[in-house]
Amino acid sequence: MPTFIPAYIETFKKGLLAEKIETAYKILKSCTLCPRQCKVDRLAGETGVCKTGKKAYVSSFNAHFGEEGPLVGTHGSGTIFFTHCNLLCIFCQNYDISHLGHGEEISNEQLAGMMLHLQNKGCHNINFVTPSHVVPQILSAVENAISEGLSVPLVYNTGGYDSVQTLKLLEGVFDIYMPDFKFWDPEIAKTTCNAKDYPEITQKALIEMHRQVGDLLIDDRGIAKRGIL
């Protein structure tokens, strides 16, 4: 397989990443980043369902070996766990992070540093867990990290409750989408995460993800490079 170059490299070179960052931060002024449509001014410190204002919170970052095989490879997936969530399922396995807010507020520069640290450890990718509510911060951090030599694929590891509008901002930035589709039944979605529209919203999100990156592409080592997983 030819040398793989992540999509964000070309997006950065064309100046399109800076445009995406500007657009994403404008959304935070009256936040409609995700399907919750809270319309709070996160730039002023207001918070909605995700309890996150202008800055992201991270609970941990490390080389993770418990993810799907094509992400883990031999050196692990460079996983960054964001604190809080826009979905808030009552059965969440990371309840202390998503509901209780365990984690620390970080700057975009710190987030970029985490990405580079994981790449330097040999991780095959940077895997953003629960990223839907912090897309502007991620985009800004990616821009910083590219300038410092980031060169591995980015993974959008999501519960699936994503706005197509926001996903379009990620086109040309993320090479791998890993949505965790949870509910086909609207009533169960309403009971467990107060999101009766989850099946409809998430199906549209998955279609958009696949439009952007297509089927999963794996290299000769069995490592995922691009696609939906």
mmCIF file of C-alpha atoms in Angstrom:
data_model
loop_
_atom_site.group_PDB
_atom_site.id
_atom_site.type_symbol
_atom_site.label_atom_id
_atom_site.label_comp_id
_atom_site.label_asym_id
_atom_site.label_seq_id
_atom_site.Cartn_x
_atom_site.Cartn_y
_atom_site.Cartn_z
ATOM 1 C CA MET A 1 0.000 0.000 0.000
ATOM 2 C CA PRO A 2 1.321 3.515 -0.837
ATOM 3 C CA THR A 3 2.310 5.769 2.055
ATOM 4 C CA PHE A 4 -0.880 6.957 3.729
ATOM 5 C CA ILE A 5 -1.305 10.687 4.230
ATOM 6 C CA PRO A 6 -4.159 11.724 6.556
ATOM 7 C CA ALA A 7 -6.834 13.907 4.988
ATOM 8 C CA TYR A 8 -6.207 16.756 7.414
ATOM 9 C CA ILE A 9 -2.764 17.431 5.924
ATOM 10 C CA GLU A 10 -4.210 18.614 2.606
ATOM 11 C CA THR A 11 -7.059 20.442 4.352
ATOM 12 C CA PHE A 12 -4.499 22.299 6.459
ATOM 13 C CA LYS A 13 -2.306 23.178 3.467
ATOM 14 C CA LYS A 14 -5.284 24.631 1.582
ATOM 15 C CA GLY A 15 -6.226 26.860 4.521
ATOM 16 C CA LEU A 16 -9.570 25.111 4.878
ATOM 17 C CA LEU A 17 -8.929 23.939 8.430
ATOM 18 C CA ALA A 18 -8.730 27.526 9.682
ATOM 19 C CA GLU A 19 -12.092 28.223 8.041
ATOM 20 C CA LYS A 20 -13.630 25.173 9.700
ATOM 21 C CA ILE A 21 -12.352 26.290 13.104
ATOM 22 C CA GLU A 22 -13.830 29.764 12.678
ATOM 23 C CA THR A 23 -17.202 28.327 11.659
ATOM 24 C CA ALA A 24 -17.222 25.828 14.531
ATOM 25 C CA TYR A 25 -16.548 28.469 17.172
ATOM 26 C CA LYS A 26 -19.317 30.671 15.793
ATOM 27 C CA ILE A 27 -21.715 27.793 16.450
ATOM 28 C CA LEU A 28 -20.746 27.846 20.149
ATOM 29 C CA LYS A 29 -22.144 31.390 20.483
ATOM 30 C CA SER A 30 -25.646 29.896 20.372
ATOM 31 C CA CYS A 31 -24.771 26.243 20.521
ATOM 32 C CA THR A 32 -26.342 23.978 17.935
ATOM 33 C CA LEU A 33 -23.269 21.780 17.662
ATOM 34 C CA CYS A 34 -25.230 18.591 18.393
ATOM 35 C CA PRO A 35 -28.881 17.559 18.007
ATOM 36 C CA ARG A 36 -29.719 18.799 21.527
ATOM 37 C CA GLN A 37 -29.773 22.348 20.095
ATOM 38 C CA CYS A 38 -29.318 23.941 23.535
ATOM 39 C CA LYS A 39 -28.566 27.393 22.040
ATOM 40 C CA VAL A 40 -26.549 28.523 25.060
ATOM 41 C CA ASP A 41 -23.582 30.883 24.684
ATOM 42 C CA ARG A 42 -20.721 28.532 25.454
ATOM 43 C CA LEU A 43 -18.157 31.189 24.573
ATOM 44 C CA ALA A 44 -19.482 33.171 27.545
ATOM 45 C CA GLY A 45 -19.309 30.153 29.834
ATOM 46 C CA GLU A 46 -22.941 29.077 29.600
ATOM 47 C CA THR A 47 -23.554 25.326 29.498
ATOM 48 C CA GLY A 48 -26.280 23.028 28.250
ATOM 49 C CA VAL A 49 -26.740 19.268 28.327
ATOM 50 C CA CYS A 50 -23.022 18.596 27.863
ATOM 51 C CA LYS A 51 -22.020 20.882 30.780
ATOM 52 C CA THR A 52 -19.096 22.162 28.729
ATOM 53 C CA GLY A 53 -18.360 25.814 28.015
ATOM 54 C CA LYS A 54 -15.571 27.264 25.902
ATOM 55 C CA LYS A 55 -12.875 24.768 26.906
ATOM 56 C CA ALA A 56 -12.846 20.980 26.690
ATOM 57 C CA TYR A 57 -12.375 18.656 29.641
ATOM 58 C CA VAL A 58 -10.312 15.474 29.422
ATOM 59 C CA SER A 59 -10.441 12.603 31.900
ATOM 60 C CA SER A 60 -7.474 10.626 30.554
ATOM 61 C CA PHE A 61 -5.276 9.947 27.534
ATOM 62 C CA ASN A 62 -3.206 6.855 26.877
ATOM 63 C CA ALA A 63 -2.290 4.059 24.496
ATOM 64 C CA HIS A 64 -5.427 1.922 24.651
ATOM 65 C CA PHE A 65 -5.399 -1.783 23.806
ATOM 66 C CA GLY A 66 -9.086 -2.505 24.428
ATOM 67 C CA GLU A 67 -10.416 -0.997 21.209
ATOM 68 C CA GLU A 68 -11.196 -2.813 17.953
ATOM 69 C CA GLY A 69 -8.232 -4.698 16.501
ATOM 70 C CA PRO A 70 -7.696 -2.505 13.409
ATOM 71 C CA LEU A 71 -7.233 0.497 15.704
ATOM 72 C CA VAL A 72 -5.028 -1.187 18.304
ATOM 73 C CA GLY A 73 -2.430 -2.910 16.131
ATOM 74 C CA THR A 74 0.794 -3.512 18.038
ATOM 75 C CA HIS A 75 1.260 -0.139 19.744
ATOM 76 C CA GLY A 76 -2.292 0.747 20.721
ATOM 77 C CA SER A 77 -4.854 3.370 19.827
ATOM 78 C CA GLY A 78 -3.979 6.846 21.123
ATOM 79 C CA THR A 79 -7.167 7.387 23.055
ATOM 80 C CA ILE A 80 -8.290 10.716 24.515
ATOM 81 C CA PHE A 81 -11.371 10.449 26.755
ATOM 82 C CA PHE A 82 -13.387 13.665 26.891
ATOM 83 C CA THR A 83 -15.341 14.478 30.026
ATOM 84 C CA HIS A 84 -19.123 15.019 29.789
ATOM 85 C CA CYS A 85 -21.396 13.917 26.940
ATOM 86 C CA ASN A 86 -24.286 15.122 24.809
ATOM 87 C CA LEU A 87 -26.161 11.815 25.093
ATOM 88 C CA LEU A 88 -25.938 10.805 28.780
ATOM 89 C CA CYS A 89 -27.198 7.217 28.593
ATOM 90 C CA ILE A 90 -28.233 5.934 32.014
ATOM 91 C CA PHE A 91 -26.253 2.719 31.432
ATOM 92 C CA CYS A 92 -22.967 4.418 30.463
ATOM 93 C CA GLN A 93 -19.917 2.297 31.302
ATOM 94 C CA ASN A 94 -17.978 5.530 31.875
ATOM 95 C CA TYR A 95 -20.615 7.103 34.137
ATOM 96 C CA ASP A 96 -18.052 8.858 36.318
ATOM 97 C CA ILE A 97 -16.717 10.649 33.253
ATOM 98 C CA SER A 98 -19.884 11.340 31.268
ATOM 99 C CA HIS A 99 -22.315 12.087 34.111
ATOM 100 C CA LEU A 100 -20.183 13.001 37.122
ATOM 101 C CA GLY A 101 -17.674 15.066 35.200
ATOM 102 C CA HIS A 102 -14.408 13.531 36.337
ATOM 103 C CA GLY A 103 -11.630 15.238 34.412
ATOM 104 C CA GLU A 104 -9.676 18.457 34.003
ATOM 105 C CA GLU A 105 -10.270 21.543 31.897
ATOM 106 C CA ILE A 106 -7.593 21.884 29.231
ATOM 107 C CA SER A 107 -6.499 24.392 26.625
ATOM 108 C CA ASN A 108 -6.394 23.546 22.942
ATOM 109 C CA GLU A 109 -2.604 23.710 23.141
ATOM 110 C CA GLN A 110 -2.634 21.080 25.882
ATOM 111 C CA LEU A 111 -4.924 18.899 23.770
ATOM 112 C CA ALA A 112 -2.510 19.197 20.850
ATOM 113 C CA GLY A 113 0.299 18.159 23.188
ATOM 114 C CA MET A 114 -1.619 15.037 24.192
ATOM 115 C CA MET A 115 -2.034 14.081 20.557
ATOM 116 C CA LEU A 116 1.662 14.491 19.833
ATOM 117 C CA HIS A 117 2.607 12.578 22.988
ATOM 118 C CA LEU A 118 0.471 9.622 21.896
ATOM 119 C CA GLN A 119 1.911 9.712 18.384
ATOM 120 C CA ASN A 120 5.433 9.767 19.816
ATOM 121 C CA LYS A 121 4.584 6.672 21.877
ATOM 122 C CA GLY A 122 3.922 4.850 18.607
ATOM 123 C CA CYS A 123 0.108 4.841 18.685
ATOM 124 C CA HIS A 124 -1.381 4.101 15.270
ATOM 125 C CA ASN A 125 -4.027 6.821 15.501
ATOM 126 C CA ILE A 126 -5.510 9.515 17.722
ATOM 127 C CA ASN A 127 -8.847 8.276 19.006
ATOM 128 C CA PHE A 128 -11.232 10.942 20.343
ATOM 129 C CA VAL A 129 -13.813 9.327 22.625
ATOM 130 C CA THR A 130 -17.108 11.239 23.067
ATOM 131 C CA PRO A 131 -16.087 14.160 20.831
ATOM 132 C CA SER A 132 -19.477 15.460 19.672
ATOM 133 C CA HIS A 133 -19.669 18.379 22.117
ATOM 134 C CA VAL A 134 -16.064 19.574 21.661
ATOM 135 C CA VAL A 135 -15.603 19.667 17.883
ATOM 136 C CA PRO A 136 -14.332 23.293 17.755
ATOM 137 C CA GLN A 137 -11.717 22.582 20.407
ATOM 138 C CA ILE A 138 -10.584 19.433 18.605
ATOM 139 C CA LEU A 139 -10.267 21.217 15.266
ATOM 140 C CA SER A 140 -8.201 23.984 16.833
ATOM 141 C CA ALA A 141 -5.956 21.479 18.604
ATOM 142 C CA VAL A 142 -5.479 19.502 15.393
ATOM 143 C CA GLU A 143 -4.299 22.665 13.642
ATOM 144 C CA ASN A 144 -1.731 23.226 16.394
ATOM 145 C CA ALA A 145 -0.616 19.595 16.317
ATOM 146 C CA ILE A 146 -0.171 19.530 12.533
ATOM 147 C CA SER A 147 2.255 22.416 12.850
ATOM 148 C CA GLU A 148 4.268 20.270 15.273
ATOM 149 C CA GLY A 149 4.302 17.156 13.088
ATOM 150 C CA LEU A 150 1.045 15.249 13.643
ATOM 151 C CA SER A 151 0.783 12.585 10.935
ATOM 152 C CA VAL A 152 -1.437 9.689 12.103
ATOM 153 C CA PRO A 153 -5.145 9.174 11.281
ATOM 154 C CA LEU A 154 -7.806 10.688 13.530
ATOM 155 C CA VAL A 155 -10.681 8.576 14.871
ATOM 156 C CA TYR A 156 -14.100 10.059 15.707
ATOM 157 C CA ASN A 157 -15.365 7.641 18.373
ATOM 158 C CA THR A 158 -18.958 8.683 18.970
ATOM 159 C CA GLY A 159 -22.254 7.548 20.432
ATOM 160 C CA GLY A 160 -23.762 8.516 17.093
ATOM 161 C CA TYR A 161 -25.932 11.420 18.224
ATOM 162 C CA ASP A 162 -24.289 13.861 15.853
ATOM 163 C CA SER A 163 -25.518 16.740 13.738
ATOM 164 C CA VAL A 164 -24.929 16.384 10.000
ATOM 165 C CA GLN A 165 -24.120 20.103 9.961
ATOM 166 C CA THR A 166 -21.259 19.520 12.403
ATOM 167 C CA LEU A 167 -20.083 16.350 10.690
ATOM 168 C CA LYS A 168 -19.662 18.321 7.465
ATOM 169 C CA LEU A 169 -17.098 20.471 9.288
ATOM 170 C CA LEU A 170 -15.113 17.299 9.948
ATOM 171 C CA GLU A 171 -14.887 16.321 6.292
ATOM 172 C CA GLY A 172 -11.265 16.321 5.258
ATOM 173 C CA VAL A 173 -10.118 16.178 8.889
ATOM 174 C CA PHE A 174 -11.142 12.764 10.215
ATOM 175 C CA ASP A 175 -10.216 9.646 8.287
ATOM 176 C CA ILE A 176 -11.961 7.129 10.555
ATOM 177 C CA TYR A 177 -15.445 7.257 12.053
ATOM 178 C CA MET A 178 -16.417 4.763 14.748
ATOM 179 C CA PRO A 179 -20.075 5.317 15.682
ATOM 180 C CA ASP A 180 -21.693 3.208 18.386
ATOM 181 C CA PHE A 181 -25.301 2.867 17.216
ATOM 182 C CA LYS A 182 -27.369 2.220 20.346
ATOM 183 C CA PHE A 183 -31.136 2.270 19.711
ATOM 184 C CA TRP A 184 -33.592 1.436 16.945
ATOM 185 C CA ASP A 185 -36.587 2.036 19.237
ATOM 186 C CA PRO A 186 -37.411 5.732 19.855
ATOM 187 C CA GLU A 187 -39.154 4.956 23.143
ATOM 188 C CA ILE A 188 -36.122 3.128 24.526
ATOM 189 C CA ALA A 189 -33.946 6.039 23.421
ATOM 190 C CA LYS A 190 -36.270 8.419 25.243
ATOM 191 C CA THR A 191 -36.209 6.325 28.411
ATOM 192 C CA THR A 192 -32.458 5.780 28.546
ATOM 193 C CA CYS A 193 -31.064 9.104 27.297
ATOM 194 C CA ASN A 194 -34.031 11.433 26.740
ATOM 195 C CA ALA A 195 -33.423 11.461 22.993
ATOM 196 C CA LYS A 196 -36.486 10.046 21.263
ATOM 197 C CA ASP A 197 -35.128 11.213 17.907
ATOM 198 C CA TYR A 198 -31.918 9.170 18.320
ATOM 199 C CA PRO A 199 -32.694 6.522 15.634
ATOM 200 C CA GLU A 200 -33.601 9.118 13.012
ATOM 201 C CA ILE A 201 -30.720 11.471 13.838
ATOM 202 C CA THR A 202 -28.093 8.766 14.014
ATOM 203 C CA GLN A 203 -29.075 7.069 10.762
ATOM 204 C CA LYS A 204 -28.568 10.403 8.989
ATOM 205 C CA ALA A 205 -25.244 10.850 10.772
ATOM 206 C CA LEU A 206 -24.008 7.407 9.702
ATOM 207 C CA ILE A 207 -24.931 8.097 6.082
ATOM 208 C CA GLU A 208 -22.918 11.326 6.214
ATOM 209 C CA MET A 209 -19.936 9.604 7.831
ATOM 210 C CA HIS A 210 -19.898 6.937 5.139
ATOM 211 C CA ARG A 211 -20.248 9.545 2.404
ATOM 212 C CA GLN A 212 -17.084 11.205 3.671
ATOM 213 C CA VAL A 213 -14.781 8.237 4.251
ATOM 214 C CA GLY A 214 -16.366 5.155 2.662
ATOM 215 C CA ASP A 215 -15.771 1.555 3.698
ATOM 216 C CA LEU A 216 -12.938 0.592 6.018
ATOM 217 C CA LEU A 217 -9.452 0.621 4.487
ATOM 218 C CA ILE A 218 -6.851 -1.552 6.237
ATOM 219 C CA ASP A 219 -3.131 -1.659 5.445
ATOM 220 C CA ASP A 220 -0.984 -4.772 5.087
ATOM 221 C CA ARG A 221 -0.376 -4.806 8.856
ATOM 222 C CA GLY A 222 -4.092 -4.917 9.585
ATOM 223 C CA ILE A 223 -4.191 -1.296 10.751
ATOM 224 C CA ALA A 224 -7.192 0.892 9.886
ATOM 225 C CA LYS A 225 -6.312 3.937 7.811
ATOM 226 C CA ARG A 226 -9.636 5.285 6.606
ATOM 227 C CA GLY A 227 -13.335 4.466 6.581
ATOM 228 C CA ILE A 228 -16.228 3.761 8.905
ATOM 229 C CA LEU A 229 -15.723 1.116 11.558
#
